[in-house]
mmCIF file of C-alpha atoms in Angstrom:
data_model
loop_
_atom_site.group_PDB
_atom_site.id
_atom_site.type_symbol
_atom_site.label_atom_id
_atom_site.label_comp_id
_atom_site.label_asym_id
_atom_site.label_seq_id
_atom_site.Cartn_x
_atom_site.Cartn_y
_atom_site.Cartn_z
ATOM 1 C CA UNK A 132 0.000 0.000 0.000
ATOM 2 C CA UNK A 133 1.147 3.785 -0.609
ATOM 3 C CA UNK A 134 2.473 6.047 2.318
ATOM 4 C CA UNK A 135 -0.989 7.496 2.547
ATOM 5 C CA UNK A 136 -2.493 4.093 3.186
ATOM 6 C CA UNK A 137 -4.287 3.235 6.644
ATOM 7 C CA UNK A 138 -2.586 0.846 8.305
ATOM 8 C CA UNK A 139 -5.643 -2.250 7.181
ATOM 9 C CA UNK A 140 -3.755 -4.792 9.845
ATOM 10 C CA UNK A 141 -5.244 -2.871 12.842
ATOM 11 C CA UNK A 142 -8.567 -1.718 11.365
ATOM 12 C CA UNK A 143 -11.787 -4.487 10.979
ATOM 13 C CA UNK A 144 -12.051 -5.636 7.629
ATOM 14 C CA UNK A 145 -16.188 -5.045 7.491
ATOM 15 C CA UNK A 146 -15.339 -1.242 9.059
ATOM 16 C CA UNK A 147 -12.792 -0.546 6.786
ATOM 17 C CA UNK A 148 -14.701 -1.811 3.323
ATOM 18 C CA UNK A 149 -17.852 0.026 5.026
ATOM 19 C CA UNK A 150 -15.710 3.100 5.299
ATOM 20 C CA UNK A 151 -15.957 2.669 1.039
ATOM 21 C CA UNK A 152 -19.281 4.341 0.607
ATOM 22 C CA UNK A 153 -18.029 7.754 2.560
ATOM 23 C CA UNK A 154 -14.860 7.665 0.345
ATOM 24 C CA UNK A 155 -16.487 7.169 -2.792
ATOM 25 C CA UNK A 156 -19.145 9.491 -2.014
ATOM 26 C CA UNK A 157 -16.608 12.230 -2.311
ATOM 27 C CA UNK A 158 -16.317 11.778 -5.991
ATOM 28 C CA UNK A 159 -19.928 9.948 -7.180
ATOM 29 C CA UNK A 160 -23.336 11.268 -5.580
ATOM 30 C CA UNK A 161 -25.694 9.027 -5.270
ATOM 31 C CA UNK A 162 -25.613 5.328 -6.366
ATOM 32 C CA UNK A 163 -25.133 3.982 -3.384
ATOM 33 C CA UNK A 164 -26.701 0.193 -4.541
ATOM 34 C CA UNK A 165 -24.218 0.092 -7.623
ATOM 35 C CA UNK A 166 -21.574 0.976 -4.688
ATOM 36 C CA UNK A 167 -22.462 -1.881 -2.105
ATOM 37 C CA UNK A 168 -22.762 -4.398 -5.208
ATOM 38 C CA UNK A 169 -19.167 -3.821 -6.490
ATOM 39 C CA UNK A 170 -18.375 -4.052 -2.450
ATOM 40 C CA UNK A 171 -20.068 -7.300 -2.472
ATOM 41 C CA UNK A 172 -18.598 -8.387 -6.265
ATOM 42 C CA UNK A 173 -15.054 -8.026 -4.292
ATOM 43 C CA UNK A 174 -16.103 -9.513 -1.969
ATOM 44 C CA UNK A 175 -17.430 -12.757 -3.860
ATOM 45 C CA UNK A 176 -14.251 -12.376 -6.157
ATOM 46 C CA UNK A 177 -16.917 -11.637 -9.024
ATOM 47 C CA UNK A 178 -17.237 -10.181 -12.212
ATOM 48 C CA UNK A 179 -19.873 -6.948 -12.171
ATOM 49 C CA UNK A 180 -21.678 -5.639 -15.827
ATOM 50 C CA UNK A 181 -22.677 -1.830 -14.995
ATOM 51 C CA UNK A 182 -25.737 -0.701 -16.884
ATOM 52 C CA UNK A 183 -26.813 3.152 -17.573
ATOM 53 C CA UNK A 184 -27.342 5.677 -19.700
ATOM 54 C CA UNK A 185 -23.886 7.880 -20.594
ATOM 55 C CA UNK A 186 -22.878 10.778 -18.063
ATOM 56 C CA UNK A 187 -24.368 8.522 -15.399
ATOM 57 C CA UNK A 188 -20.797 8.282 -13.467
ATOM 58 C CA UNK A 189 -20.219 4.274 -14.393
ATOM 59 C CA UNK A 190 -16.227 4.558 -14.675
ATOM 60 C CA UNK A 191 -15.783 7.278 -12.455
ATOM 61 C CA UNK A 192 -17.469 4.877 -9.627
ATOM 62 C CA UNK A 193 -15.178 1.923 -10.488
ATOM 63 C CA UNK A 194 -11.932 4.183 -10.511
ATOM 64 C CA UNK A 195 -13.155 5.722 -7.316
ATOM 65 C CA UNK A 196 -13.795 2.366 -5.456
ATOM 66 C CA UNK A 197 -10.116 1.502 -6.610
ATOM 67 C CA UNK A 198 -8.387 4.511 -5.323
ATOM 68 C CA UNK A 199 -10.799 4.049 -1.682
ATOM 69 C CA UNK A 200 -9.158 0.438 -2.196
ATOM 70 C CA UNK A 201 -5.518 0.756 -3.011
ATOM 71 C CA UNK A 202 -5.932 -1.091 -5.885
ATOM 72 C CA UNK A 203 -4.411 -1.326 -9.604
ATOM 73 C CA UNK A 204 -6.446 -0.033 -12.166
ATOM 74 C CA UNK A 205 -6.425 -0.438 -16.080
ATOM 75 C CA UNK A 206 -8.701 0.435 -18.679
ATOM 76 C CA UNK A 207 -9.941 -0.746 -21.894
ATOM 77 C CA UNK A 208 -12.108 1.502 -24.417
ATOM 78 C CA UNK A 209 -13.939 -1.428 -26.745
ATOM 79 C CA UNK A 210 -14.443 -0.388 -30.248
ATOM 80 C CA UNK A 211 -15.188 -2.874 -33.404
ATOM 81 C CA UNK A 212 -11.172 -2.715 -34.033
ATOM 82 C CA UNK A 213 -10.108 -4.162 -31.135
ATOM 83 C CA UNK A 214 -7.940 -7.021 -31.305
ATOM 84 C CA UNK A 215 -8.011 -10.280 -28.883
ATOM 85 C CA UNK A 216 -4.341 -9.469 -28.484
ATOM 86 C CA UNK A 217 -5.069 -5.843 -27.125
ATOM 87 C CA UNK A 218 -6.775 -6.945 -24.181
ATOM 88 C CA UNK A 219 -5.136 -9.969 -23.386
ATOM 89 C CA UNK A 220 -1.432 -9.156 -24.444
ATOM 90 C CA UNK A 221 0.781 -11.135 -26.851
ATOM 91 C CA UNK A 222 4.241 -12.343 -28.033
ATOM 92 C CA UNK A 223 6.737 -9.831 -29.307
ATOM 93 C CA UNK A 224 9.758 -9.994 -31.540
ATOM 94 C CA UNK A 225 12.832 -8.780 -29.561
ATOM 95 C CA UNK A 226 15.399 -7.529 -32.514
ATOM 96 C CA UNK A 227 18.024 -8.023 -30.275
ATOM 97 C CA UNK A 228 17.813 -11.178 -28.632
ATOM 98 C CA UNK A 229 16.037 -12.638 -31.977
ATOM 99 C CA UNK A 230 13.261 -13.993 -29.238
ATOM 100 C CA UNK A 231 10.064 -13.566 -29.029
ATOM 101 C CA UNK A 232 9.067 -12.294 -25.239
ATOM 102 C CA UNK A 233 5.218 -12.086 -24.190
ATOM 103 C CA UNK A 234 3.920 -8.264 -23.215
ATOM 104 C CA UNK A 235 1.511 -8.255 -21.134
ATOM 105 C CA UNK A 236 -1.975 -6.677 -21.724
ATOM 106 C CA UNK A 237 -4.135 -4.254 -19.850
ATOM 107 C CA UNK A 238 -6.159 -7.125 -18.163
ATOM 108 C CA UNK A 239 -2.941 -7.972 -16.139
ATOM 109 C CA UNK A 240 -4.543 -5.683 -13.165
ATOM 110 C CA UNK A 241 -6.330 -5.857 -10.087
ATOM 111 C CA UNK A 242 -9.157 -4.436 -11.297
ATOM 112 C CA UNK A 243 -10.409 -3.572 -15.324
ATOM 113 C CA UNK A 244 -12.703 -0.853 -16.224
ATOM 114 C CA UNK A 245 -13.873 -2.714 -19.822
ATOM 115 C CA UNK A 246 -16.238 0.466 -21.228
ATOM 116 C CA UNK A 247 -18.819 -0.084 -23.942
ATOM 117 C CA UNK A 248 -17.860 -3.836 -24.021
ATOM 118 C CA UNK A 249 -20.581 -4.549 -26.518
ATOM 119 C CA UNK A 250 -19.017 -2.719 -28.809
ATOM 120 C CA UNK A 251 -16.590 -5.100 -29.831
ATOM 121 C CA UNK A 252 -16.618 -8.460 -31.878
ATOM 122 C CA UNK A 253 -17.461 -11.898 -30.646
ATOM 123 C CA UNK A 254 -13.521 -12.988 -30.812
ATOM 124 C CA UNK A 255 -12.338 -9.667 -28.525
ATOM 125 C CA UNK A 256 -15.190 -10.520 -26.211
ATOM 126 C CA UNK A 257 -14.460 -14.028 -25.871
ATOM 127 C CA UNK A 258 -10.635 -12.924 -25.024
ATOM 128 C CA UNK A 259 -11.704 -11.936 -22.108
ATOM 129 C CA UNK A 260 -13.568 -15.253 -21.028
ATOM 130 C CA UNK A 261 -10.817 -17.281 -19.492
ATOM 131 C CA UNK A 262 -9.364 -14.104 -17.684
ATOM 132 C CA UNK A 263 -13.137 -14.158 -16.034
ATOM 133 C CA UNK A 264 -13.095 -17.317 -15.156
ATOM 134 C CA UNK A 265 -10.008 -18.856 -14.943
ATOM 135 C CA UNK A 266 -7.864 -16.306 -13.812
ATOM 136 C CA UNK A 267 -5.582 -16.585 -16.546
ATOM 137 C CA UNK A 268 -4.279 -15.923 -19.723
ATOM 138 C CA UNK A 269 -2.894 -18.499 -22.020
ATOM 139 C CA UNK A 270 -0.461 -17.239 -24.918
ATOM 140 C CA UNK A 271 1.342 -19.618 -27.306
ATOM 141 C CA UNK A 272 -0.136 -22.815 -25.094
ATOM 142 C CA UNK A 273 1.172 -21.168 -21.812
ATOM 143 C CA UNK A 274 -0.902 -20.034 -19.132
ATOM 144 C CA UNK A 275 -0.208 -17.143 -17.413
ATOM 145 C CA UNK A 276 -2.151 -16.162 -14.146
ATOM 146 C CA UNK A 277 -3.396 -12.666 -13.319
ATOM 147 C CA UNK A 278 -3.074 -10.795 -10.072
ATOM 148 C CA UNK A 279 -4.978 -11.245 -7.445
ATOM 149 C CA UNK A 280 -7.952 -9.863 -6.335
ATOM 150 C CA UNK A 281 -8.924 -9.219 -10.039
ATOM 151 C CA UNK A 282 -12.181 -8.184 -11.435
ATOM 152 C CA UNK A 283 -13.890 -6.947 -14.481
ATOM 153 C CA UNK A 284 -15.937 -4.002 -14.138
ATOM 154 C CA UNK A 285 -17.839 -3.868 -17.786
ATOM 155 C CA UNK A 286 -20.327 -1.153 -18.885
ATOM 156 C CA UNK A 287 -22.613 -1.232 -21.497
ATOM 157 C CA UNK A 288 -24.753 1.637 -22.778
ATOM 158 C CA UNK A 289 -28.923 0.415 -22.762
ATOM 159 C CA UNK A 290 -29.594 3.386 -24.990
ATOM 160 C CA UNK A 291 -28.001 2.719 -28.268
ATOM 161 C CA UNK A 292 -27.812 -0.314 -29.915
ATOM 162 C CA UNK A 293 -25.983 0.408 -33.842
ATOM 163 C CA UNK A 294 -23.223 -0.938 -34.389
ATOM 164 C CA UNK A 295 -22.880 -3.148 -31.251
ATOM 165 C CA UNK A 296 -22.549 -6.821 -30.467
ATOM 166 C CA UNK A 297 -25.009 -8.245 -27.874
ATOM 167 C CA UNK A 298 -23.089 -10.159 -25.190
ATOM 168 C CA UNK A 299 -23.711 -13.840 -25.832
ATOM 169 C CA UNK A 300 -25.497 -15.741 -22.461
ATOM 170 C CA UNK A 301 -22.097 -17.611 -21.920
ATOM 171 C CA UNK A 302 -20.378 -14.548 -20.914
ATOM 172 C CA UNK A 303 -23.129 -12.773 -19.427
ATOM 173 C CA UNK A 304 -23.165 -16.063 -17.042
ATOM 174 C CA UNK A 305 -19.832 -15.131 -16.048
ATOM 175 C CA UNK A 306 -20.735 -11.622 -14.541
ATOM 176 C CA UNK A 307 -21.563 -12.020 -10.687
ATOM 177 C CA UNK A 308 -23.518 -8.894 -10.622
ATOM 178 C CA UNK A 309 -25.943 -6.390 -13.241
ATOM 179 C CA UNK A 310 -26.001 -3.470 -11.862
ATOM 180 C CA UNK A 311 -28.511 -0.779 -13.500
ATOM 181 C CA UNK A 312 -27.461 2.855 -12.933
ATOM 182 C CA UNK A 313 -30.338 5.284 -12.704
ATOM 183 C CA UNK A 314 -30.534 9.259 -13.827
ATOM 184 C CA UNK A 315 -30.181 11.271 -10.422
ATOM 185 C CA UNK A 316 -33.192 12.993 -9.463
ATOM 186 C CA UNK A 317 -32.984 16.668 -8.870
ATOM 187 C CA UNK A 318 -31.158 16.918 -5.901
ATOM 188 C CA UNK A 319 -28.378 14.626 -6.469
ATOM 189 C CA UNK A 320 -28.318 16.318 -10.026
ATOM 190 C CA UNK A 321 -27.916 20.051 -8.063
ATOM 191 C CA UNK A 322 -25.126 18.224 -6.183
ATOM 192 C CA UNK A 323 -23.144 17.536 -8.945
ATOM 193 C CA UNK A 324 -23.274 20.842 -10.767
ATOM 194 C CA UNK A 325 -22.246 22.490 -7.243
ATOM 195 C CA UNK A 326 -19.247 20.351 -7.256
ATOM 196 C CA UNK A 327 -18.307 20.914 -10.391
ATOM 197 C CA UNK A 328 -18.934 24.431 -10.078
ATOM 198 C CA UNK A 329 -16.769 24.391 -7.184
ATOM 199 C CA UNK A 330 -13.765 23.364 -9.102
ATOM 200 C CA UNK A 331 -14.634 19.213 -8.787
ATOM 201 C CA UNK A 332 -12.235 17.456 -11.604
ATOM 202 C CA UNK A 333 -12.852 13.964 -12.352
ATOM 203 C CA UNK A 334 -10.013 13.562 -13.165
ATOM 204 C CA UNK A 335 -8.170 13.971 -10.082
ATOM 205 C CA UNK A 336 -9.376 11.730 -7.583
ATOM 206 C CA UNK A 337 -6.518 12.957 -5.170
ATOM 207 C CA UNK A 338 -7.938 16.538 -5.070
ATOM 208 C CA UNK A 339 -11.126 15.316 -4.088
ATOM 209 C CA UNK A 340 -10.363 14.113 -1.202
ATOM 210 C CA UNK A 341 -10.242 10.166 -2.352
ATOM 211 C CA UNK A 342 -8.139 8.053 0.033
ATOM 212 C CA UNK A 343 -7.392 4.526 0.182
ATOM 213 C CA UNK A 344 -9.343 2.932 3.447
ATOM 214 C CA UNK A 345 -8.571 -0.751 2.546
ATOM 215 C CA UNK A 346 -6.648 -3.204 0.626
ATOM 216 C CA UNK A 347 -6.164 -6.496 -0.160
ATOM 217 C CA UNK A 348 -5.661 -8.050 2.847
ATOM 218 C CA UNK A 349 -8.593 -6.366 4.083
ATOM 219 C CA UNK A 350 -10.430 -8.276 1.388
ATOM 220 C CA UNK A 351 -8.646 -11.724 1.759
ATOM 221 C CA UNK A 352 -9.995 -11.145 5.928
ATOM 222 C CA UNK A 353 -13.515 -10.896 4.699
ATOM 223 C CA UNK A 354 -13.413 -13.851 2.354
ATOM 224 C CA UNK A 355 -12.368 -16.131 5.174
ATOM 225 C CA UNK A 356 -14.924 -14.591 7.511
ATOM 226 C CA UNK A 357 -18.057 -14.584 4.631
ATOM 227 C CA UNK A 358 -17.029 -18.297 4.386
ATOM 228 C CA UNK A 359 -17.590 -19.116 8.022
ATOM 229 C CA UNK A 360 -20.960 -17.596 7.818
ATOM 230 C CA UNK A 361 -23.828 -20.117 8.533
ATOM 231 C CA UNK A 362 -26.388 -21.078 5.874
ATOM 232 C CA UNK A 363 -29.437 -23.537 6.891
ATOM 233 C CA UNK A 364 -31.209 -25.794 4.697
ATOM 234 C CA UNK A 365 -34.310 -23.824 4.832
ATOM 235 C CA UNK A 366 -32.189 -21.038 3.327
ATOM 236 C CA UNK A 367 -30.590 -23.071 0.712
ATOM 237 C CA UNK A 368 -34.036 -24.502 -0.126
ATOM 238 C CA UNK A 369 -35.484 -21.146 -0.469
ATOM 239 C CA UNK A 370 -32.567 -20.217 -3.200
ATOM 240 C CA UNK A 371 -33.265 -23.258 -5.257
ATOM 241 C CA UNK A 372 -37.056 -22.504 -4.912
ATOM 242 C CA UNK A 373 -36.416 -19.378 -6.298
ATOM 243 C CA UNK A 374 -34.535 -20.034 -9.337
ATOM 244 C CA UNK A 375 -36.551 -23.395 -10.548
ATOM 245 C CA UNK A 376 -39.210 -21.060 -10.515
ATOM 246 C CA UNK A 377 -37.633 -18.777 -12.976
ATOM 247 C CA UNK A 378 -37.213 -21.809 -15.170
ATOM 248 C CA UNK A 379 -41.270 -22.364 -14.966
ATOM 249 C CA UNK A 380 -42.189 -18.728 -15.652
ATOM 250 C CA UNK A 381 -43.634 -18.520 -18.909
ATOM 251 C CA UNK A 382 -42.721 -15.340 -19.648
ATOM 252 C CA UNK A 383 -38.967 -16.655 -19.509
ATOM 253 C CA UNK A 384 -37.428 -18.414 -22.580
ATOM 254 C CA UNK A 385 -35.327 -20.227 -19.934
ATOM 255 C CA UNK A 386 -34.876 -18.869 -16.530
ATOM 256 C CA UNK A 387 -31.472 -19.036 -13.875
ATOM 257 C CA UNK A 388 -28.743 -21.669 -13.766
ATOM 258 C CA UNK A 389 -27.526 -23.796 -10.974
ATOM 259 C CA UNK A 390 -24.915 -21.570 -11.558
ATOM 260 C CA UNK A 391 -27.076 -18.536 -10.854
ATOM 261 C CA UNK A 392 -28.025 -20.403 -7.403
ATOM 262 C CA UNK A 393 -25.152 -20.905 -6.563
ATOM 263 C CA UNK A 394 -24.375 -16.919 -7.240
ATOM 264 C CA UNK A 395 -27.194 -15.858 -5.669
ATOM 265 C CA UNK A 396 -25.982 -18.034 -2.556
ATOM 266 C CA UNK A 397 -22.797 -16.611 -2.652
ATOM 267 C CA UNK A 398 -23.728 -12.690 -2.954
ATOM 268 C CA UNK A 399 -26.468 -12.913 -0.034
ATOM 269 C CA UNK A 400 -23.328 -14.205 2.415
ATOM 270 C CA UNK A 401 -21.233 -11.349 1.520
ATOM 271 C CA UNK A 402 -24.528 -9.107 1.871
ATOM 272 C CA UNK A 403 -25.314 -10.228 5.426
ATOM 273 C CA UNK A 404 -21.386 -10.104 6.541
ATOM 274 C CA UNK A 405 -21.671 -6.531 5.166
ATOM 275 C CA UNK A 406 -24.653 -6.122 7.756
ATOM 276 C CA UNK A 407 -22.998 -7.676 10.726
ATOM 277 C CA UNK A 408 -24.479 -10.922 11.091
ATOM 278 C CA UNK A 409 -23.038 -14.759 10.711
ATOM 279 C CA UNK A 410 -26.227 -15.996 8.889
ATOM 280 C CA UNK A 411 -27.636 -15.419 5.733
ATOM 281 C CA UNK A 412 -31.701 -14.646 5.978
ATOM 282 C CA UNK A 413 -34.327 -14.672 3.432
ATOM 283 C CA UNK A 414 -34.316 -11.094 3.167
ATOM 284 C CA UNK A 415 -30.883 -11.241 3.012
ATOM 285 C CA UNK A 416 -31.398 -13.052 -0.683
ATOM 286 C CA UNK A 417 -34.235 -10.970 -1.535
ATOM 287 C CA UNK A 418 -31.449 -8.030 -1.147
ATOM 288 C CA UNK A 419 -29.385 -9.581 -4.108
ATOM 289 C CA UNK A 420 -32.108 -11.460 -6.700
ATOM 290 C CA UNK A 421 -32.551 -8.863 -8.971
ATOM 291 C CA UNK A 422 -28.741 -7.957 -9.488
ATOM 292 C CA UNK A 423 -27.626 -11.698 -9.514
ATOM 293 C CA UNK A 424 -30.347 -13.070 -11.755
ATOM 294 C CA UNK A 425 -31.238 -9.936 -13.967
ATOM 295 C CA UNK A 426 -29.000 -11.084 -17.031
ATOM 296 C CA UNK A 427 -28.729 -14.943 -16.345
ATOM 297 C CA UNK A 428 -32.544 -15.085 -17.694
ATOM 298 C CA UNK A 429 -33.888 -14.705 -20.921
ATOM 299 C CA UNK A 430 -37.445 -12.973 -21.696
ATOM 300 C CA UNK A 431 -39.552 -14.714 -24.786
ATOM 301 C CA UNK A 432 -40.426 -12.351 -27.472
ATOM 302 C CA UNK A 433 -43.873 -11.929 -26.804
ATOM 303 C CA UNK A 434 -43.359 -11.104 -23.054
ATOM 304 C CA UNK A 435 -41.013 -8.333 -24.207
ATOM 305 C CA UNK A 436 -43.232 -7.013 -26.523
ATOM 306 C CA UNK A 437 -45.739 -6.315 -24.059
ATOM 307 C CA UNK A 438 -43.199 -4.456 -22.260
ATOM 308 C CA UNK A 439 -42.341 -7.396 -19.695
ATOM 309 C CA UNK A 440 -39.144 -6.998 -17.984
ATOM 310 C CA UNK A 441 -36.326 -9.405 -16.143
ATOM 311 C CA UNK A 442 -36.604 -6.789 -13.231
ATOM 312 C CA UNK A 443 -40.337 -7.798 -13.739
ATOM 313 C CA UNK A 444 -40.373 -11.462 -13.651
ATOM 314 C CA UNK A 445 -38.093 -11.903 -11.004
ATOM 315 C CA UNK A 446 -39.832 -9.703 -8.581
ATOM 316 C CA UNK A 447 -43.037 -11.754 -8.861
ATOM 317 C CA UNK A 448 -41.149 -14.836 -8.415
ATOM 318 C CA UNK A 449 -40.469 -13.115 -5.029
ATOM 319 C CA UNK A 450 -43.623 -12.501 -3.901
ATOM 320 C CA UNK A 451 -44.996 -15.793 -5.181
ATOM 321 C CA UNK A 452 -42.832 -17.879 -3.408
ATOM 322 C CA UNK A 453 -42.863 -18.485 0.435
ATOM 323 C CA UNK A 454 -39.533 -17.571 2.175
ATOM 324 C CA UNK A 455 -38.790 -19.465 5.165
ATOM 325 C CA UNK A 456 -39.248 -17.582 8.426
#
């Protein structure tokens, strides 16, 4: 960590990543949900898809939670040019040695800001599968791993859809969390002209006031606690009620995974550390449907022409079906 750093080895992990939202606040107003759910994403050791219109703040929050978290940073700007080799990194000819040596690509980081990511091929999109999910890169048949904690932070613009390539459902899958990002109502828009009237450059993080509060080991602490939390059968059962049911709605072409269980399972334990507790509750799921299942289901036609949503679907599968107590 930098000179600046707190010293994370004396501080609580859950009061130091809680200390996040204060930090973070200093350069994004508002969207505090899209805040706790990259919290939780770390947390999980997830992947998170950030949805919203432009101007809505979606990198500046993800390069704000990595200076409040001491953590590398890389970007990629997608565009239909962009090469598998750009993102991932590949072998170079060294005149000299009359070698070839690999150079490593932006997704060697802790954490990657991947803008507008449907607005690049298939192949470039599919580069960045493995890196998701195995933590690795392979070049010329050898794998090399990436840093750890890593995470993908990917944004995609709802808006405007020419010239872009819809993310296929295999690497949608691989995204722990969707998080939409609303417009700001009125206030929180009046806040943001006053700081920028004030001189606010988002730019420089530094000169507004953004810190780091935790690290890596701060994270690593949480992970083993979250993994000690307790979760009962009736809990469990309540999960896989909840996503079978997705699979029988008929406004759903086909509804979550096991593997979206198993997500949703995982993101409600980091939710209820995050709220002090060592046991994951049914409200404690509720919390965390909509963001984990959002983009692992898939609306039939005719339910989307009559202006059905996932948002929709998924939060009358809540209220139909009974939660433990």
């Amino acid at each position: 960590m930098t000179a600046d750093s707190v010293q994370t080895d004396t501080i609580d992990p859950r009061q130091a990543l809680g200390a996040l939202r204060a930090e973070i606040g200093k350069a994004v107003v508002g969207q505090d949900p899209a805040v706790t759910g990259l919290v939780v994403a770390l947390l999980c050791g997830g992947h998170v898809l950030l949805e919203g219109a432009p101007g809505v703040a979606k990198t500046l929050l993800v390069r704000a939670l990595s200076t409040a978290l001491d953590l590398e940073t890389k970007r990629i700007q997608f565009t239909p040019d962009l090469m598998p080799g750009d993102v991932t990194g590949s072998l170079v000819y060294d005149a000299r040695t009359a070698e070839f040596s690999f150079q490593p690509g932006p997704v060697f980081t802790n954490l990657l800001i991947a803008d507008e990511i449907n607005r690049t091929p298939p192949k470039t999109q599919a580069s960045l599968l493995e890196a998701m999910e195995e933590r690795q890169v392979t070049v010329d048949g050898k794998p090399r791993p990436l840093p750890e904690p890593f995470l993908v932070a990917a944004t995609q613009n709802p808006l405007e859809y020419e010239g872009t390539y819809p993310l296929p459902e295999a690497q949608l899958d691989r995204f722990l969390l969707k998080l939409v990002l609303p417009l700001p109502d009125r206030d929180q828009e009046f806040q943001v002209l006053s700081r920028h009237a004030g001189g606010f450059d988002p730019r420089d993080l530094a000169a507004a006031g953004v810190r780091p509060v935790a690290g890596p080991a701060d994270l690593a602490a949480a992970r083993a606690a979250i993994a000690r939390l307790t979760v009962s059968p009736e809990v469990l059962a309540y999960i896989v009620d909840l996503c079978r049911a997705t699979r029988q709605s008929p406004s759903l072409a086909f509804g979550a995974s096991p593997r979206g269980a198993t997500a949703l399972l995982n993101t409600s334990r980091a939710w209820a550390w995050l709220a002090g507790r060592d046991y994951v509750s049914p409200d404690d799921v509720k919390a965390l449907a909509l963001p984990t299942l959002r983009h692992r289901v898939r609306l039939r036609a005719e339910a989307e022409m009559e202006g059905v949503t996932a948002d929709s679907v998924i939060q009358a599968v809540l209220a139909q079906t009974p939660a433990p107590r």
